[in-house]
Short mmCIF file of C-alpha atoms in Angstrom, two decimals:
data_model
loop_
_atom_site.label_atom_id
_atom_site.label_comp_id
_atom_site.label_asym_id
_atom_site.label_seq_id
_atom_site.Cartn_x
_atom_site.Cartn_y
_atom_site.Cartn_z
CA MET T 1 -3.48 -17.26 8.13
CA LYS T 2 -6.39 -18.76 6.43
CA CYS T 3 -6.65 -19.26 2.95
CA ILE T 4 -10.10 -18.03 1.73
CA PRO T 5 -12.47 -20.45 -0.94
CA THR T 6 -11.29 -19.96 -4.34
CA ILE T 7 -14.81 -19.21 -5.72
CA ASP T 8 -14.03 -15.64 -3.16
CA ILE T 9 -10.67 -14.96 -4.60
CA ARG T 10 -11.35 -12.52 -6.91
CA ARG T 11 -10.37 -8.95 -8.55
CA PRO T 12 -13.46 -7.51 -10.10
CA ILE T 13 -11.93 -5.57 -12.52
CA ARG T 14 -9.23 -8.23 -13.63
CA THR T 15 -10.48 -11.56 -12.18
CA ALA T 16 -7.76 -11.77 -9.70
CA LEU T 17 -8.86 -11.33 -6.21
CA ALA T 18 -9.72 -8.57 -4.10
CA VAL T 19 -8.18 -5.61 -2.54
CA LEU T 20 -5.03 -4.42 -0.98
CA ALA T 21 -3.43 -2.21 0.50
CA ILE T 22 0.58 -1.22 2.61
CA ALA T 23 5.13 -0.78 5.33
CA ALA T 24 8.97 -0.38 7.03
CA VAL T 25 11.05 0.51 9.78
CA PRO T 26 9.90 0.57 13.51
CA ALA T 27 7.55 3.26 14.49
CA GLY T 28 10.27 5.06 16.71
CA ALA T 29 12.76 5.13 14.08
CA VAL T 30 11.92 7.85 12.17
CA ALA T 31 10.89 11.29 12.48
CA VAL T 32 6.63 10.85 11.44
CA PRO T 33 4.85 13.42 9.90
CA ALA T 34 1.19 14.18 9.89
CA LEU T 35 -0.47 11.05 8.11
CA ALA T 36 -2.13 11.10 5.21
CA GLY T 37 -5.92 11.84 5.14
CA PRO T 38 -8.90 10.48 3.39
CA SER T 39 -8.50 8.84 -0.22
CA ARG T 40 -9.51 11.71 -2.02
CA ALA T 41 -8.32 14.27 0.16
CA SER T 42 -4.72 15.60 0.21
CA VAL T 43 -2.65 18.07 2.01
CA VAL T 44 0.48 20.04 0.56
CA SER T 45 2.62 21.44 2.83
CA THR T 46 3.24 25.28 2.01
CA ALA T 47 6.04 25.56 4.68
CA ALA T 48 9.29 25.16 3.53
CA ALA T 49 10.88 22.06 4.53
CA SER T 50 14.25 20.88 4.51
CA CYS T 51 13.95 17.25 3.19
CA PRO T 52 15.42 14.48 4.66
CA THR T 53 18.51 12.15 3.30
CA GLY T 54 18.96 8.96 3.44
CA TRP T 55 16.41 7.05 2.36
CA GLY T 56 16.95 4.13 -0.23
CA SER T 57 15.42 2.14 -2.97
CA LEU T 58 16.62 -1.20 -2.39
CA PRO T 59 13.79 -3.42 -0.46
CA GLU T 60 12.37 -3.14 2.95
CA ALA T 61 11.10 -5.91 5.05
CA SER T 62 9.80 -6.12 8.69
CA THR T 63 10.76 -8.52 11.15
CA PHE T 64 7.89 -8.89 13.01
CA GLN T 65 4.67 -10.54 12.32
CA GLY T 66 0.95 -8.85 13.24
CA LEU T 67 -2.16 -10.52 11.53
CA GLY T 68 -5.13 -8.11 10.86
CA HIS T 69 -7.62 -6.89 8.38
CA LEU T 70 -6.85 -4.03 6.02
CA THR T 71 -9.73 -1.58 6.42
CA ASP T 72 -8.60 1.51 4.26
CA VAL T 73 -6.16 2.68 1.77
CA ARG T 74 -5.09 6.60 1.78
CA THR T 75 -2.81 8.86 0.32
CA GLY T 76 -1.66 12.37 0.58
CA GLN T 77 0.81 14.92 -0.39
CA HIS T 78 3.40 16.42 1.47
CA ALA T 79 6.28 18.92 0.76
CA CYS T 80 8.72 16.32 0.01
CA PHE T 81 7.14 13.53 -0.42
CA ASP T 82 3.94 11.53 -1.37
CA ARG T 83 2.63 8.95 1.33
CA ILE T 84 0.22 6.16 1.04
CA VAL T 85 -1.35 4.94 4.27
CA PHE T 86 -3.05 1.41 5.26
CA ASP T 87 -5.64 1.00 7.74
CA ILE T 88 -5.49 -2.11 9.52
CA GLU T 89 -7.99 -3.73 12.36
CA GLY T 90 -4.91 -5.61 14.34
CA LYS T 91 -1.70 -5.56 15.23
CA PRO T 92 1.14 -3.75 12.79
CA SER T 93 1.40 -6.09 9.76
CA TRP T 94 4.27 -7.27 8.66
CA PHE T 95 5.25 -6.00 4.96
CA ARG T 96 7.79 -6.21 2.34
CA VAL T 97 8.17 -3.22 -0.15
CA GLU T 98 10.09 -3.25 -3.39
CA TYR T 99 10.78 -1.89 -6.94
CA VAL T 100 9.56 -4.83 -8.96
CA LYS T 101 9.24 -4.92 -13.22
CA ASP T 102 6.12 -5.48 -13.00
CA ILE T 103 2.71 -5.86 -11.18
CA SER T 104 0.48 -9.24 -11.35
CA THR T 105 -2.63 -10.58 -10.05
CA VAL T 106 -1.92 -12.82 -7.16
CA GLY T 107 -2.86 -16.61 -7.52
CA GLU T 108 -3.21 -15.58 -11.16
CA GLY T 109 -0.45 -14.01 -12.15
CA LYS T 110 -2.14 -11.59 -14.99
CA LEU T 111 -0.12 -8.55 -15.62
CA ILE T 112 -1.58 -5.39 -14.49
CA PRO T 113 -0.87 -2.28 -16.40
CA VAL T 114 0.35 0.59 -14.24
CA ARG T 115 1.08 4.13 -14.93
CA GLY T 116 4.58 5.50 -13.93
CA GLY T 117 8.39 4.74 -14.75
CA ALA T 118 8.89 2.70 -11.91
CA LYS T 119 6.58 0.45 -10.24
CA LEU T 120 6.42 -0.80 -6.02
CA ALA T 121 5.07 -4.11 -4.79
CA ILE T 122 3.95 -3.42 -1.58
CA VAL T 123 3.02 -6.90 0.40
CA LEU T 124 0.91 -6.70 3.53
CA LEU T 125 0.33 -9.58 6.10
CA ALA T 126 -2.88 -8.11 6.29
CA GLN T 127 -6.33 -9.98 4.69
CA SER T 128 -9.02 -7.44 3.01
CA TYR T 129 -11.67 -10.45 4.04
CA ASP T 130 -12.64 -11.50 7.94
CA GLU T 131 -13.31 -15.27 9.01
CA THR T 132 -17.12 -15.05 7.39
CA ASN T 133 -14.62 -14.30 4.01
CA HIS T 134 -16.96 -10.86 4.14
CA TYR T 135 -14.17 -7.97 2.87
CA THR T 136 -12.82 -5.81 4.95
CA TYR T 137 -11.83 -3.67 2.54
CA ASN T 138 -13.59 -3.49 -1.16
CA PRO T 139 -12.82 -0.72 -3.10
CA ALA T 140 -15.14 0.78 -5.66
CA ASN T 141 -11.96 0.57 -8.09
CA TYR T 142 -9.81 -1.77 -7.93
CA ASP T 143 -7.23 0.03 -10.58
CA GLU T 144 -7.62 3.78 -9.09
CA LEU T 145 -7.73 2.72 -5.51
CA THR T 146 -7.44 6.43 -4.87
CA ASP T 147 -7.15 9.28 -7.14
CA VAL T 148 -3.72 10.68 -7.34
CA THR T 149 -3.76 13.15 -10.12
CA GLY T 150 -1.77 16.06 -9.63
CA TYR T 151 0.88 14.34 -7.03
CA ARG T 152 4.50 15.10 -7.77
CA THR T 153 5.50 10.87 -7.33
CA PHE T 154 2.18 8.75 -7.73
CA ARG T 155 0.87 8.26 -10.84
CA GLN T 156 -1.44 5.05 -9.70
CA VAL T 157 -2.40 2.65 -6.53
CA VAL T 158 -3.91 -0.48 -7.76
CA SER T 159 -5.00 -3.84 -6.64
CA ALA T 160 -3.21 -7.55 -7.10
CA GLY T 161 -5.14 -8.97 -4.63
CA SER T 162 -5.44 -10.56 -1.61
CA PHE T 163 -4.82 -14.32 -0.61
CA GLU T 164 -3.93 -16.49 2.00
CA GLY T 165 -4.03 -13.53 4.77
CA GLU T 166 -1.51 -11.39 2.22
CA THR T 167 -2.86 -8.03 0.53
CA THR T 168 -0.63 -7.30 -2.51
CA ILE T 169 -0.86 -3.82 -4.00
CA GLY T 170 0.79 -1.96 -6.97
CA LEU T 171 2.07 1.19 -6.74
CA GLY T 172 2.87 3.31 -9.86
CA VAL T 173 5.35 6.27 -9.18
CA ARG T 174 7.24 8.52 -11.81
CA ALA T 175 10.76 7.09 -11.44
CA ARG T 176 12.78 4.68 -8.90
CA LEU T 177 13.04 7.26 -6.01
CA PRO T 178 14.18 6.38 -2.62
CA PHE T 179 11.30 5.07 0.27
CA ARG T 180 10.93 4.46 3.58
CA VAL T 181 8.50 2.65 5.16
CA PHE T 182 6.91 2.43 8.93
CA THR T 183 4.11 1.14 11.52
CA LEU T 184 2.20 3.05 13.78
CA THR T 185 -0.17 1.73 16.58
CA GLY T 186 -3.63 2.81 17.40
CA PRO T 187 -6.08 4.56 17.91
CA GLY T 188 -7.51 1.52 19.96
CA THR T 189 -6.63 -1.86 18.19
CA THR T 190 -6.30 -0.53 14.93
CA SER T 191 -2.64 0.14 13.20
CA ARG T 192 -1.07 1.58 10.38
CA VAL T 193 1.62 0.86 7.77
CA VAL T 194 2.72 3.91 6.16
CA VAL T 195 4.68 3.90 2.93
CA ASP T 196 6.67 7.53 1.48
CA VAL T 197 8.29 8.06 -1.74
CA ALA T 198 10.27 11.30 -2.24
CA HIS T 199 9.66 13.55 -4.73
CA SER T 200 13.26 13.64 -5.53
CA TRP T 201 16.72 11.85 -4.57
#
């Protein structure tokens, strides 16, 4: 883990640092539906589905540590839940996901307005810059990482910054709904952290 020089710690739209991104149980412990597609493209399953039960709304964190670089953040719609995927170059990232009162920029602690009745803070051990301090993930809009217009559960995806190897993102959702988190490996040397938030209890 490295600390990027203070001069590079920025969040273009709000003045904290850049980027984001991140998710739960080990990959093998849950059934894994199709992954989200590109940021704007969302796919809605039209087939009748029996929505999973047993998810909760308490904090989730991994018990392992993997260190990589965040390269993309994608979202998609599914029959029973909305999904956010964090693409990482490297091993599956350590993560912590929990409902919080507010989302604030890392380091600076500046409040970030986030749409929705509830907010999830997603912290990944995956920085958004490489060893030469060049961004590996640098979105055009830190307040709208993906377009979630029309999603049943997601309301907004924002960057809270990337600092000392960790990237934090804020996910605004309709209400405090159950969620799950898991990781996937591949293809090649890449991995993914996946967060699903249910449409209902």
